[in-house]
PDB file of C-alpha atoms in Angstrom:
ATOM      1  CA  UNK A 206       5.361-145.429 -22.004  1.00 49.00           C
ATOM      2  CA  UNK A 207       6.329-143.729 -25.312  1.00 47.00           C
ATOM      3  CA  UNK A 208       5.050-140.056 -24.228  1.00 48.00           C
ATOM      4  CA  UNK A 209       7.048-140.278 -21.337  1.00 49.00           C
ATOM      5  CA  UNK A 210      10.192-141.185 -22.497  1.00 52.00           C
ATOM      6  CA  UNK A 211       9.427-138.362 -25.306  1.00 50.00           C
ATOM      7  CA  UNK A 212       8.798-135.752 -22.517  1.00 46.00           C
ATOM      8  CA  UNK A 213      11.335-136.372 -20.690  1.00 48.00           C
ATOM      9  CA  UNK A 214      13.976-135.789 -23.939  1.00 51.00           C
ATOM     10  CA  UNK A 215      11.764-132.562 -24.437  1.00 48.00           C
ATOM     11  CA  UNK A 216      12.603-131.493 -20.979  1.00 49.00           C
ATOM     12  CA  UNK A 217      16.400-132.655 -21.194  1.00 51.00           C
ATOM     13  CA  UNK A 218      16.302-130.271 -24.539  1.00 48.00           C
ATOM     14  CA  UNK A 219      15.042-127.421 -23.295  1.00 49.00           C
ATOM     15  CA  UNK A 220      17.499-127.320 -20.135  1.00 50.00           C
ATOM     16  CA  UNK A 221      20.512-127.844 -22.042  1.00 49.00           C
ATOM     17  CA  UNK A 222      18.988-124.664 -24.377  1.00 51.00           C
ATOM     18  CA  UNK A 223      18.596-122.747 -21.197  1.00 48.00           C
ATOM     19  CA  UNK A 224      21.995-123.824 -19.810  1.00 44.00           C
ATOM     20  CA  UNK A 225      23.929-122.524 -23.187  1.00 46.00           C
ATOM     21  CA  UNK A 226      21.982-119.037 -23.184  1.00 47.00           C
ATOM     22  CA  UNK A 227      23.248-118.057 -19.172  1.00 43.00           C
ATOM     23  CA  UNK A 228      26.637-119.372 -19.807  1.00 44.00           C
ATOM     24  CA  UNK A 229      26.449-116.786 -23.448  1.00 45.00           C
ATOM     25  CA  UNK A 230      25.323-113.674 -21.340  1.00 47.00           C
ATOM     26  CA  UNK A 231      28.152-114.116 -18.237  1.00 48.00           C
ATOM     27  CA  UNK A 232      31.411-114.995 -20.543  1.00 47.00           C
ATOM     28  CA  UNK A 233      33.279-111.759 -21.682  1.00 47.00           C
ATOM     29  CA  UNK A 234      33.643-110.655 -25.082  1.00 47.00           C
ATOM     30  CA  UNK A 235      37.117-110.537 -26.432  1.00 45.00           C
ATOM     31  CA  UNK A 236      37.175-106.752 -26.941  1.00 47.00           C
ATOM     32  CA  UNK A 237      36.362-105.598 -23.504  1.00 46.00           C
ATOM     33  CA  UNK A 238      38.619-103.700 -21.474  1.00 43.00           C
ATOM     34  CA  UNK A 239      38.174-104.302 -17.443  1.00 43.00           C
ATOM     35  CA  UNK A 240      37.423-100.799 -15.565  1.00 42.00           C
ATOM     36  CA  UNK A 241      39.997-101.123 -13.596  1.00 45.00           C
ATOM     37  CA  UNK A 242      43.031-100.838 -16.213  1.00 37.00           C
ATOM     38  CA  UNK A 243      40.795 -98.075 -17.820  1.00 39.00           C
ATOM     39  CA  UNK A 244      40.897 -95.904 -14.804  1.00 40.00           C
ATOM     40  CA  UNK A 245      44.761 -96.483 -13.703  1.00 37.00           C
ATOM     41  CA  UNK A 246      46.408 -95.904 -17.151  1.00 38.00           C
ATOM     42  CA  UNK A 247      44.052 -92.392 -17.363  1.00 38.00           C
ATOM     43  CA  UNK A 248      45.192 -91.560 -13.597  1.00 39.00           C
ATOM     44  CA  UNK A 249      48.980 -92.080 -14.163  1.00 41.00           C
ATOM     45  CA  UNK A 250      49.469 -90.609 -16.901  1.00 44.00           C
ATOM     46  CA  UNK A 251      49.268 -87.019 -15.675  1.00 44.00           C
ATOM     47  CA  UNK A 252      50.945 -87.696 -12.572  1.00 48.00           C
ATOM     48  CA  UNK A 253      54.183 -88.584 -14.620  1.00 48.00           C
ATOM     49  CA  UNK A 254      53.873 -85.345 -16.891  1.00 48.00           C
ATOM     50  CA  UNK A 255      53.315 -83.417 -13.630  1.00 49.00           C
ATOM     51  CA  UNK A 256      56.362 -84.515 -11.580  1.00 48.00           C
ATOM     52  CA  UNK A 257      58.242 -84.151 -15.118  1.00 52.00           C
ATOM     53  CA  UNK A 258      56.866 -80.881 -15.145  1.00 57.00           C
ATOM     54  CA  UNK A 259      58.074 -79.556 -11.591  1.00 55.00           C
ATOM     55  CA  UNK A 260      61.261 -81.573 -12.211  1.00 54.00           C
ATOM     56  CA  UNK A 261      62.632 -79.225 -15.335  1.00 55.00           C
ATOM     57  CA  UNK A 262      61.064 -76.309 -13.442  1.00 58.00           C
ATOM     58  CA  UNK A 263      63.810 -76.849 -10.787  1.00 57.00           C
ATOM     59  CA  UNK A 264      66.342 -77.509 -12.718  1.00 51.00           C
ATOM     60  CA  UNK A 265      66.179 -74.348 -14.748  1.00 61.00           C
ATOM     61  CA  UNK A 266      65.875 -71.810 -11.320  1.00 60.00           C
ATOM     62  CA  UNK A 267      69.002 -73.274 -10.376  1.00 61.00           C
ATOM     63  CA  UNK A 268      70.912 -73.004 -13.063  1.00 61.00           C
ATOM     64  CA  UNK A 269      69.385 -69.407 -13.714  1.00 62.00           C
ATOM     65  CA  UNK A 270      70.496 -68.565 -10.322  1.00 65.00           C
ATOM     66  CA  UNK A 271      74.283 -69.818 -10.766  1.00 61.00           C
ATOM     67  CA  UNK A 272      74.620 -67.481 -13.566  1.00 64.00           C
ATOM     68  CA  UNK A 273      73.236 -64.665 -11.949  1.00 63.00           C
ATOM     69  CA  UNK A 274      76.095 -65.685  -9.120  1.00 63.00           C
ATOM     70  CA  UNK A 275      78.859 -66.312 -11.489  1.00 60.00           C
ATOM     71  CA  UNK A 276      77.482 -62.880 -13.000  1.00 57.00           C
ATOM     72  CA  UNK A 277      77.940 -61.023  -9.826  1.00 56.00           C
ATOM     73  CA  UNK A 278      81.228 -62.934  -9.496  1.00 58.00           C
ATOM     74  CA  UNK A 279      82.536 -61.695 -12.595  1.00 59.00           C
ATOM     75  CA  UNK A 280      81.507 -57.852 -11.689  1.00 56.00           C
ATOM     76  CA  UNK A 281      82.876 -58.321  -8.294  1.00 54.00           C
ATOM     77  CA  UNK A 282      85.984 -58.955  -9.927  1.00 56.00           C
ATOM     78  CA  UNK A 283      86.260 -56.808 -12.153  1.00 57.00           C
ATOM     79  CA  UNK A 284      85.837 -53.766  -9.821  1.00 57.00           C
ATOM     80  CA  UNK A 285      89.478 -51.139  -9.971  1.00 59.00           C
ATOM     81  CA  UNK A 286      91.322 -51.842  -6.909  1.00 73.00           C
ATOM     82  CA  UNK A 287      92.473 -48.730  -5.089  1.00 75.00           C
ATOM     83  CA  UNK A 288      96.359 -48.021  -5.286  1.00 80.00           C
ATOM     84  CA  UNK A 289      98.641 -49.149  -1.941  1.00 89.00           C
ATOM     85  CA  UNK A 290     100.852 -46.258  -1.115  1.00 88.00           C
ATOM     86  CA  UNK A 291     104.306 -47.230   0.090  1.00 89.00           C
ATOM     87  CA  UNK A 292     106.601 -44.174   1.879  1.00 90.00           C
ATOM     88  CA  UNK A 293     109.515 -44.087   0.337  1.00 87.00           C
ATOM     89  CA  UNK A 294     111.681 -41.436   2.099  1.00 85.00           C
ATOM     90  CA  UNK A 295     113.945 -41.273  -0.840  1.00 84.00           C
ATOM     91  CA  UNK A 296     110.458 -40.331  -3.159  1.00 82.00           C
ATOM     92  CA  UNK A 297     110.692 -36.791  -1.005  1.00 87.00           C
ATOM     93  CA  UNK A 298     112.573 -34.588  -3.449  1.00 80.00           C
ATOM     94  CA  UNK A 299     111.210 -31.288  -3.319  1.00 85.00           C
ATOM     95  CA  UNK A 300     109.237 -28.526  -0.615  1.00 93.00           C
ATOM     96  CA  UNK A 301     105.545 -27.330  -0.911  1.00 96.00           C
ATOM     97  CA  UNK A 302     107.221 -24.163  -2.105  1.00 95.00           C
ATOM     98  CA  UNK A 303     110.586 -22.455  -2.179  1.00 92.00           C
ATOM     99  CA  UNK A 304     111.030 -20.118   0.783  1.00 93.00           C
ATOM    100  CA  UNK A 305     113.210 -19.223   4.359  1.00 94.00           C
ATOM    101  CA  UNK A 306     111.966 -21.233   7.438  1.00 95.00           C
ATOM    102  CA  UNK A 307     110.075 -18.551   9.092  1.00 96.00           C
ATOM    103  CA  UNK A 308     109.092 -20.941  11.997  1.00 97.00           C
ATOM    104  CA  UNK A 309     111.063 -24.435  12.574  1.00 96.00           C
ATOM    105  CA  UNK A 310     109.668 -27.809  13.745  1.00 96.00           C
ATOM    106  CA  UNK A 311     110.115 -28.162  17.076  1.00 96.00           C
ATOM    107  CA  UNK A 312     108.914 -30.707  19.751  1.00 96.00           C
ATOM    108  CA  UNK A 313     111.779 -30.885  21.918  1.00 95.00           C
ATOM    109  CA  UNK A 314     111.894 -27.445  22.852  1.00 95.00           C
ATOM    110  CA  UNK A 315     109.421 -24.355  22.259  1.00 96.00           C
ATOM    111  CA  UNK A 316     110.187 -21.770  20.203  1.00 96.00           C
ATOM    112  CA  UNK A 317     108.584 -17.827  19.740  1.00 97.00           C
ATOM    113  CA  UNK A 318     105.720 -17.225  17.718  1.00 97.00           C
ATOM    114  CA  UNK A 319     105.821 -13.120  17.076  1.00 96.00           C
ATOM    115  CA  UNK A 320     102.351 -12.915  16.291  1.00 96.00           C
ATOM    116  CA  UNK A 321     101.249 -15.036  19.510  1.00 96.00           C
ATOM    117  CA  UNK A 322     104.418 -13.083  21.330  1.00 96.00           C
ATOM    118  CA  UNK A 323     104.614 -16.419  22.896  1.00 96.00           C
ATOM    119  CA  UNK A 324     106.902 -19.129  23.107  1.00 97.00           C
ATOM    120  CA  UNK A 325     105.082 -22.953  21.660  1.00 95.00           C
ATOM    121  CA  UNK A 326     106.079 -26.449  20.283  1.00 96.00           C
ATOM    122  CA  UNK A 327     106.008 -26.401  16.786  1.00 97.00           C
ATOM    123  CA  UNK A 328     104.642 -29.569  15.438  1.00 96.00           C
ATOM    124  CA  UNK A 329     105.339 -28.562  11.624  1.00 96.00           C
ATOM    125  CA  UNK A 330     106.921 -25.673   9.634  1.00 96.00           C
ATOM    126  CA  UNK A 331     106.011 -22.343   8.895  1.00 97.00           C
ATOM    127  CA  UNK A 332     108.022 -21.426   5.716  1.00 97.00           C
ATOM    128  CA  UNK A 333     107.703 -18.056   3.813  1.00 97.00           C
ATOM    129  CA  UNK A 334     106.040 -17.767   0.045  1.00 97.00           C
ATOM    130  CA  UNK A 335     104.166 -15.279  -1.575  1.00 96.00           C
ATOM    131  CA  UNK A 336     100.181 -14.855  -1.901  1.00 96.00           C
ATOM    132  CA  UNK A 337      99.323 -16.840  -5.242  1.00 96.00           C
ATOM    133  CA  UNK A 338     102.382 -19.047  -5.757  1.00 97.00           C
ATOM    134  CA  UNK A 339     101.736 -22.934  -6.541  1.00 97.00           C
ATOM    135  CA  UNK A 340     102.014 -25.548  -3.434  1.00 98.00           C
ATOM    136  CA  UNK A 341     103.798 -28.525  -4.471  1.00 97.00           C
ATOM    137  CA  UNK A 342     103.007 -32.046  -3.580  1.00 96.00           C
ATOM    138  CA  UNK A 343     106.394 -32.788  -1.753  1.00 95.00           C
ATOM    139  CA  UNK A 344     106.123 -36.916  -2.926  1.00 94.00           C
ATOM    140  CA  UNK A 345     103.533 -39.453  -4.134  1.00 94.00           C
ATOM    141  CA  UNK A 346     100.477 -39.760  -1.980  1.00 95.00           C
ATOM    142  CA  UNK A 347      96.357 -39.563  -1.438  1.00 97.00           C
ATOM    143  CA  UNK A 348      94.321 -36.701  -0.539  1.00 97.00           C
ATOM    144  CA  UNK A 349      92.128 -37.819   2.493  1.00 97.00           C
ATOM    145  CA  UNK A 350      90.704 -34.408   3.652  1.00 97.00           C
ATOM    146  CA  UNK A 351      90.239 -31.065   3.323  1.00 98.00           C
ATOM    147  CA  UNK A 352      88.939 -28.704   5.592  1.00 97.00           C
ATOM    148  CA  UNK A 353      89.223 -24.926   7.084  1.00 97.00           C
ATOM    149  CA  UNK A 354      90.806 -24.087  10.173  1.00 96.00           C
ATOM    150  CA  UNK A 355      91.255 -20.699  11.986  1.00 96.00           C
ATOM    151  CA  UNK A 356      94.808 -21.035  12.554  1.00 96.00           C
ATOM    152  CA  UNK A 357      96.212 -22.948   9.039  1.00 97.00           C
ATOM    153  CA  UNK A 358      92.986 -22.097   7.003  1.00 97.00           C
ATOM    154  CA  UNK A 359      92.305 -23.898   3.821  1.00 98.00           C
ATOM    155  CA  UNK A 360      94.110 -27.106   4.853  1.00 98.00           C
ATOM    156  CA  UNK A 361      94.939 -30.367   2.767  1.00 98.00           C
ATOM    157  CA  UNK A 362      96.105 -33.757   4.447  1.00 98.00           C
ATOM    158  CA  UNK A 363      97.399 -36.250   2.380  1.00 97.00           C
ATOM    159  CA  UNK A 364      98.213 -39.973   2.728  1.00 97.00           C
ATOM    160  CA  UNK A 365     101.765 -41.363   1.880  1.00 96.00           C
ATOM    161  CA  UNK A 366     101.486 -44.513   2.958  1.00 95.00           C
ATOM    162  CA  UNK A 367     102.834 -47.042   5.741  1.00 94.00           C
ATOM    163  CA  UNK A 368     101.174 -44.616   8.245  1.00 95.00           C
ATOM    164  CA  UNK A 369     102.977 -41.060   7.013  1.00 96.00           C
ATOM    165  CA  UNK A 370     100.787 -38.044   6.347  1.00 97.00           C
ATOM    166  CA  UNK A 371     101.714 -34.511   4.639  1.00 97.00           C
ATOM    167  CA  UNK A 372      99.252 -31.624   5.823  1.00 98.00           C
ATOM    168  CA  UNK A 373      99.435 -28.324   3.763  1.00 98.00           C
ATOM    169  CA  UNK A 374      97.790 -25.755   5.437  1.00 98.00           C
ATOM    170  CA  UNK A 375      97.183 -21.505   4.182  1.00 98.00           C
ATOM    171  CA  UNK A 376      95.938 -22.834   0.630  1.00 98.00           C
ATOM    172  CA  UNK A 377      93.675 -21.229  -1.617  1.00 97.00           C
ATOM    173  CA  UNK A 378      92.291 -22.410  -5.183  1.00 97.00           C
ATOM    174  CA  UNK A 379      92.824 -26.113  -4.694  1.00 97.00           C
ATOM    175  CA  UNK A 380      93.681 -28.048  -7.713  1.00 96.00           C
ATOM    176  CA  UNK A 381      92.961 -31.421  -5.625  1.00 96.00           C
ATOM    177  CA  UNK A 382      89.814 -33.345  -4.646  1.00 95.00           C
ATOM    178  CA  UNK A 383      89.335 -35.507  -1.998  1.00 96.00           C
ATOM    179  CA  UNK A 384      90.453 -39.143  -3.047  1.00 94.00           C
ATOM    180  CA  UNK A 385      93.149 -37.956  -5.542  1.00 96.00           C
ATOM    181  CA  UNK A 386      96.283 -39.447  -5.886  1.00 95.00           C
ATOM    182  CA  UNK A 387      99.144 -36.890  -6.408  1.00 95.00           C
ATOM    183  CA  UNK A 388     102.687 -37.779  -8.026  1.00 93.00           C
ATOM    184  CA  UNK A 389     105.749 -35.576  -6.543  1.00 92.00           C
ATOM    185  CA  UNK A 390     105.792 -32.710  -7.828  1.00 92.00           C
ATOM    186  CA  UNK A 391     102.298 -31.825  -8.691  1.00 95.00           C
ATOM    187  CA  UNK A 392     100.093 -29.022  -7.631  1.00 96.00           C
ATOM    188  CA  UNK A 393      97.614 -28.838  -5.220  1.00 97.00           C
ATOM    189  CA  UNK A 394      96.601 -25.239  -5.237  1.00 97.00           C
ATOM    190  CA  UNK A 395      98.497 -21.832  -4.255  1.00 98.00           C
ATOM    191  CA  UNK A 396      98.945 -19.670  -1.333  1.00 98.00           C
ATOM    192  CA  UNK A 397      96.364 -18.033   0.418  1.00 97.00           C
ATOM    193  CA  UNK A 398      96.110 -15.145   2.328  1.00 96.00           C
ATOM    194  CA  UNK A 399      97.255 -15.472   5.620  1.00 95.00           C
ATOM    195  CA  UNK A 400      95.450 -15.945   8.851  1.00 97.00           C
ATOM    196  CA  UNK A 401      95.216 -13.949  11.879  1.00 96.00           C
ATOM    197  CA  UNK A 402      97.774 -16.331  13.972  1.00 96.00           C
ATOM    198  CA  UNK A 403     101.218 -15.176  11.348  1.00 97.00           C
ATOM    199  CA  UNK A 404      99.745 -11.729  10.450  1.00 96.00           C
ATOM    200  CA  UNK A 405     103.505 -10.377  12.059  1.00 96.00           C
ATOM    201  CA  UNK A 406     105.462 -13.507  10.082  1.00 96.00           C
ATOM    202  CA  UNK A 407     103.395 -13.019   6.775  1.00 96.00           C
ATOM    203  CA  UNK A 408     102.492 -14.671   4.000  1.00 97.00           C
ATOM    204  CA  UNK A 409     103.354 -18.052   4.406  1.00 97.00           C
ATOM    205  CA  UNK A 410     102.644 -22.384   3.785  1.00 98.00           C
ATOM    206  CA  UNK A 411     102.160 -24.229   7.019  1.00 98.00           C
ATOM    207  CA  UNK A 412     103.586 -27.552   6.487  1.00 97.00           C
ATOM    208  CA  UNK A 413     104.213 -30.920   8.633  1.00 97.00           C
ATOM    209  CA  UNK A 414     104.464 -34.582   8.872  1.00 97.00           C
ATOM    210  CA  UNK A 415     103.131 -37.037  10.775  1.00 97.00           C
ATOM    211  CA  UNK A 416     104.026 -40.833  11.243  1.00 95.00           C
ATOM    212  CA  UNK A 417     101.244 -42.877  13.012  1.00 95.00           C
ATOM    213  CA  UNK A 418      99.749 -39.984  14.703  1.00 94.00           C
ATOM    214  CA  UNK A 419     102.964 -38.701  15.812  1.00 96.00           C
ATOM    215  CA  UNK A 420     104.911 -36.008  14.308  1.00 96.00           C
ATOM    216  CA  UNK A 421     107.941 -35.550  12.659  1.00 96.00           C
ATOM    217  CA  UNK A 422     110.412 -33.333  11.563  1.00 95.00           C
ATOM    218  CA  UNK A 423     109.843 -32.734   7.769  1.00 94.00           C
ATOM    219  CA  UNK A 424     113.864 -31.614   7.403  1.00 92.00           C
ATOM    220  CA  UNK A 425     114.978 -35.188   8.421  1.00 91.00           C
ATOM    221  CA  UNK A 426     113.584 -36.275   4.668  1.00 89.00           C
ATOM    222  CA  UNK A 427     113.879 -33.395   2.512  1.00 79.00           C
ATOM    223  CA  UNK A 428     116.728 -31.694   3.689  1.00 61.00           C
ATOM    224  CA  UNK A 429     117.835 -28.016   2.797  1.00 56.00           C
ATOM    225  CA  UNK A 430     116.020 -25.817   0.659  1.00 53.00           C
TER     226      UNK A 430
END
């Protein structure tokens, strides 16, 4: 009876022994850290830099790009605006050059040409100088063109603003480029020799005016000579 009652405490031993060893190996130290966390904290972390990353990236092309607009702004503005021209018939106060009327305006009736031996409207004047003297500009106003023709040769239009025009034609040794803004008074080159159409009238400035296309008698704003 005794050896059994001592085996069976033996056994009881043993099996609590056995019992305290598993539940040793399955409980959890406290220093470990579960995978899980481990893996999140190392995945998130350079996601957040990342987005940081693109985030200051964008903000410095924009504001790179609204100083290169203000930039351009700034230039835009500070770009010479080209002069408005205003006719002011009173501003007319002197001829191209001093001479007689060798041919009148004249678009109401025609009038003789001696070289032509013909009688034609006259859309400007023909008035006599000599070869070599200075052509005046007869008031304020912008040289828009230059060019040769047969009958005025070396010719010079010039913008007076409001829709008026001066043309100088039978120039030589032009003073003026095209673009130049010339006060009343000031040269734009001398007189040429003349061309084939007033070889009988002679040496002479062909000069008229023009208001929208149309012309216009030059005496009605600078009077006599």
């Amino acid at each position: 009876m005794k050896k059994q009652q001592i085996a069976a405490a033996a056994c009881l031993v043993a099996g609590a022994i056995g019992f305290a060893a598993v539940y040793s190996t399955q409980k959890p130290g406290k220093d470990e850290i579960p995978t899980e966390i481990s893996q999140t904290s190392s995945i998130v972390e350079p996601t957040e830099k990342k987005t940081s990353q693109k985030t200051t990236e964008k903000v410095d092309s924009e504001t790179k790009m609204g100083q290169e607009e203000s930039a351009a702004g700034q230039q835009e503005n500070q770009q010479p605006t080209e002069k408005q021209l205003h006719f002011v018939p009173e501003n007319v106060t002197n001829w191209p050059v001093k001479g007689d009327v060798l041919l009148p305006f004249s678009m109401d009736k025609t009038v003789y040409f001696p070289t032509l031996d013909q009688y034609q409207y006259n859309r400007g004047m023909v008035i006599r100088a000599n070869e070599g003297d200075a052509v005046y500009s007869v008031t304020e106003g912008r040289i828009i063109d230059i060019y040769d023709s047969a009958e005025t040769g070396c010719t010079v239009v010039q913008d007076l603003g409001d829709g008026y025009t001066a043309t100088y034609g039978q120039l030589a040794n032009l003073t003026c480029s095209e673009g130049d803004v010339l006060e009343a008074g000031e040269t734009l080159g001398t007189v040429g020799k003349v061309t084939r159409y007033y070889t009988v009238e002679g040496t002479n400035v062909y000069f008229a005016m023009e208001q929208d296309g149309k012309p216009v008698n030059p005496m009605d704003y600078f009077g006599d000579i």
